[in-house]
CSV table of C-alpha atoms in Angstrom, one decimal:
chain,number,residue,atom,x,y,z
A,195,UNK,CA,15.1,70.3,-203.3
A,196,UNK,CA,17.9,72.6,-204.0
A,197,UNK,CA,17.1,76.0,-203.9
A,198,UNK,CA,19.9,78.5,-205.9
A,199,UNK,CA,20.2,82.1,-205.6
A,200,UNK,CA,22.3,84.4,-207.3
A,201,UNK,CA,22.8,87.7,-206.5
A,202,UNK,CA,25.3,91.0,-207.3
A,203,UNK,CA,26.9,90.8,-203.9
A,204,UNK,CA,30.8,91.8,-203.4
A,205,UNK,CA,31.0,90.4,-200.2
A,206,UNK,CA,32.4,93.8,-198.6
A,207,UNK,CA,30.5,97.2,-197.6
A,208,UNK,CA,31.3,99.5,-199.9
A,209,UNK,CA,33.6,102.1,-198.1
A,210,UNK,CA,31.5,105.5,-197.4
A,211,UNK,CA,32.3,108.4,-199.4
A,212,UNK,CA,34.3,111.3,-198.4
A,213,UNK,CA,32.1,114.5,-197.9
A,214,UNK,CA,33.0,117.4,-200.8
A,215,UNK,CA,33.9,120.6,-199.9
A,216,UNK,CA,32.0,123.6,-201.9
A,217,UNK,CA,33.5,126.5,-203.6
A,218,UNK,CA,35.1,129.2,-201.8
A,219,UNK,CA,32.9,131.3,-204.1
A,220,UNK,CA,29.9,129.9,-202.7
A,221,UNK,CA,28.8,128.9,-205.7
A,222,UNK,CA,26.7,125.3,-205.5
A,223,UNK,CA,27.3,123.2,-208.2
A,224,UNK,CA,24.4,120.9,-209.8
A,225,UNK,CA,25.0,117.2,-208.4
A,226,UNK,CA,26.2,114.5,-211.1
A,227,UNK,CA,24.1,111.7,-212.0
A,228,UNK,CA,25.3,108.6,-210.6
A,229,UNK,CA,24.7,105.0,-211.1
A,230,UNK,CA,22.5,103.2,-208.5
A,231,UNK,CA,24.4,102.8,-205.1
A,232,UNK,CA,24.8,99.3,-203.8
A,233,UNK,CA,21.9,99.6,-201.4
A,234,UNK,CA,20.4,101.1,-204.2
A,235,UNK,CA,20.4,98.1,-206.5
A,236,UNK,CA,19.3,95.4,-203.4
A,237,UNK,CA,16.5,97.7,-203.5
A,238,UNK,CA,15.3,97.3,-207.3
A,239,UNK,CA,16.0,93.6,-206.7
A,240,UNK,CA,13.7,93.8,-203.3
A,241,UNK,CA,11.0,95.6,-205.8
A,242,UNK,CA,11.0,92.8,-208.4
A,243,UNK,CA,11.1,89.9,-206.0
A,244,UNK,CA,7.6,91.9,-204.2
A,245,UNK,CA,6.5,92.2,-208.4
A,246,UNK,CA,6.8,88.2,-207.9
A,247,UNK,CA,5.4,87.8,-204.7
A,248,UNK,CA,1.8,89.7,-205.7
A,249,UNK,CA,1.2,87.8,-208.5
A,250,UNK,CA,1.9,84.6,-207.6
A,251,UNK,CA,-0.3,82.7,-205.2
A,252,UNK,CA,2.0,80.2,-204.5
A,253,UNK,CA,4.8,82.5,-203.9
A,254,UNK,CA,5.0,81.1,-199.9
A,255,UNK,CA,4.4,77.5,-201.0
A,256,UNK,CA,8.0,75.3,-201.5
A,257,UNK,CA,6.2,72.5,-203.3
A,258,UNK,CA,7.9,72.7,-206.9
A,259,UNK,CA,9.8,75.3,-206.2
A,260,UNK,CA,12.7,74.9,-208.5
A,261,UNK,CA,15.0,78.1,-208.3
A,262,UNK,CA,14.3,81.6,-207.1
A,263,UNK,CA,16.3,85.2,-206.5
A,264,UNK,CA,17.9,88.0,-207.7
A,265,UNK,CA,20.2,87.8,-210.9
A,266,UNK,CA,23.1,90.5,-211.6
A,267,UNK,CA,23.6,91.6,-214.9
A,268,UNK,CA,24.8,90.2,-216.7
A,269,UNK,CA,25.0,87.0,-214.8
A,270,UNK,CA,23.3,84.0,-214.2
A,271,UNK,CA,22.1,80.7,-212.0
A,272,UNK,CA,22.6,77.0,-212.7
A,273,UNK,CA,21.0,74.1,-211.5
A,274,UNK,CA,22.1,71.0,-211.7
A,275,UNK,CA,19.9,69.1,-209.9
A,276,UNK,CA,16.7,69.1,-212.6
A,277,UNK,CA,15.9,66.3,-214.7
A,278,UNK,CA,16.0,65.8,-218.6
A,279,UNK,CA,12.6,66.6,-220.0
A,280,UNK,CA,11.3,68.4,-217.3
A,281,UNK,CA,8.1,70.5,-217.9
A,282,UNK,CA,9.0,73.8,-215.7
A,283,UNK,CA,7.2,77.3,-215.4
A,284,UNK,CA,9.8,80.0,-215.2
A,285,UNK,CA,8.1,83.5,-214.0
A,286,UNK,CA,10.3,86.9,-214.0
A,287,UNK,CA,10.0,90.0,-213.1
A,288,UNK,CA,12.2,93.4,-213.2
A,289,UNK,CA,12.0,96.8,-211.7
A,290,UNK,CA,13.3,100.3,-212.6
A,291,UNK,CA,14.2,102.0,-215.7
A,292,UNK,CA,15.2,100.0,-218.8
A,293,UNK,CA,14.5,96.3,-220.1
A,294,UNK,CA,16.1,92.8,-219.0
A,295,UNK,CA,15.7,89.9,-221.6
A,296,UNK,CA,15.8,86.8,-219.2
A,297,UNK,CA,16.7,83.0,-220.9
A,298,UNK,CA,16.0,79.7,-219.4
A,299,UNK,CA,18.7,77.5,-220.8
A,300,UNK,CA,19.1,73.5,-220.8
A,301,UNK,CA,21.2,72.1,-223.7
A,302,UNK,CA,19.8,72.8,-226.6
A,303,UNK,CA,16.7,74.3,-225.4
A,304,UNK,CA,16.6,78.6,-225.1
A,305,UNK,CA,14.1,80.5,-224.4
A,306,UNK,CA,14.3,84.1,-224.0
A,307,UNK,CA,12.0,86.8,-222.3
A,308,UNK,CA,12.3,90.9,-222.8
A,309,UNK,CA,11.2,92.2,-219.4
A,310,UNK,CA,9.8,96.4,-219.8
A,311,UNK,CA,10.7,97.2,-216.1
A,312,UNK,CA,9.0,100.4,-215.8
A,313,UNK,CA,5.5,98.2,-216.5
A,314,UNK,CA,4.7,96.4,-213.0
A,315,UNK,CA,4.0,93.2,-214.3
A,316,UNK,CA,5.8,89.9,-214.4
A,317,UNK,CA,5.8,87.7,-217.1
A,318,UNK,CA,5.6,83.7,-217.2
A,319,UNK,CA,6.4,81.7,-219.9
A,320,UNK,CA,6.2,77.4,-219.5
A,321,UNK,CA,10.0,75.6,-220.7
A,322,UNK,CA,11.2,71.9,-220.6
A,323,UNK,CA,14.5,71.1,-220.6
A,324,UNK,CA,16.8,69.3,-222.9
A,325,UNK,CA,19.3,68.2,-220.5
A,326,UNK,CA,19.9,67.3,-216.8
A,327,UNK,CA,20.1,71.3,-215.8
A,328,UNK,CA,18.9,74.6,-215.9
A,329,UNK,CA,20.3,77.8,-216.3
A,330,UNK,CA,18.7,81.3,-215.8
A,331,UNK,CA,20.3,84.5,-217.0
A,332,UNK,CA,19.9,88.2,-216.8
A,333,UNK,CA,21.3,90.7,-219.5
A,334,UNK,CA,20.5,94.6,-219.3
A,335,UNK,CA,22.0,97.5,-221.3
A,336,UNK,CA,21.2,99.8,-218.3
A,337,UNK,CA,22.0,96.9,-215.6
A,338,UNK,CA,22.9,99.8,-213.0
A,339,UNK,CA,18.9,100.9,-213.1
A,340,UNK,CA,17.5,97.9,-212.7
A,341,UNK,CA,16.8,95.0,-210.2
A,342,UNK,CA,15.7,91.5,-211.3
A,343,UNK,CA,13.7,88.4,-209.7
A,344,UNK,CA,13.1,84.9,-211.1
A,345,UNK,CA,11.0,81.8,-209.9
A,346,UNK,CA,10.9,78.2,-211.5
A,347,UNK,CA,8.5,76.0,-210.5
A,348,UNK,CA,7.7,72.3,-211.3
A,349,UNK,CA,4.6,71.9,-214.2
A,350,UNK,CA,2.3,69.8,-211.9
């Protein structure tokens, strides 16, 4: 079986930061808020995935396994390889501050899910597609605060 992972990865470290000098007054001045730092964000995704991996028993078990990973926001994972009419069970999961609404997509089949990340839960819903793939997507208003996981499974 195919297995598809997407994930927010440039492909390139991100070049370090150059330190900041202080004031010659030596006056300190309050730090800035700043979106979540690359290593930052593989971490919320690392938290979602381990928000999968406690509620699901057959998290280590490949049998059905459909699809699994990390989504960026927005963005989003197709497979190809599933069937018309196949009975899946999609289970997601987020982590950090804000709310992802996940959809499972296939043709003219949509179903959509609005994940609370700040509740450490994961919610499953059952979906069969339409057509001969799959699509999973992740959409966030506050996508820099908040990591995403996603498993589909075969109905057995």
């Amino acid at each position: 079986m195919l297995t598809g992972t997407a994930t927010a990865c440039s492909g390139s470290p991100a070049a370090p930061k150059a330190p900041q000098s202080r004031k010659a007054t030596g006056s300190a001045t309050a730090p800035t808020a700043q979106p979540a730092s690359r290593s930052g964000q593989e971490r919320l995704d690392e938290e979602a995935r381990d928000l999968l991996d406690r509620t699901d028993p057959w998290a280590s078990d490949d049998e059905g396994l459909v699809s699994s990973g990390s989504l960026a926001i927005p963005g989003q994972n197709v497979d190809d390889t599933v069937e018309s009419g196949t009975a899946l069970r999609v289970e997601v999961a987020c982590a950090g501050e804000g709310t992802v609404t996940f959809t499972a997509v296939s043709g003219t089949a949509r179903k959509a899910e609005r994940v609370d990340c700040a509740r450490t839960m994961t919610n499953r819903f059952d979906f069969t597609t339409a057509e001969p793939s799959l699509t999973i997507q992740a959409d966030s208003s506050e996508a820099e605060r908040v990591g995403t996981a996603y498993v589909v499974r075969h109905i057995t």
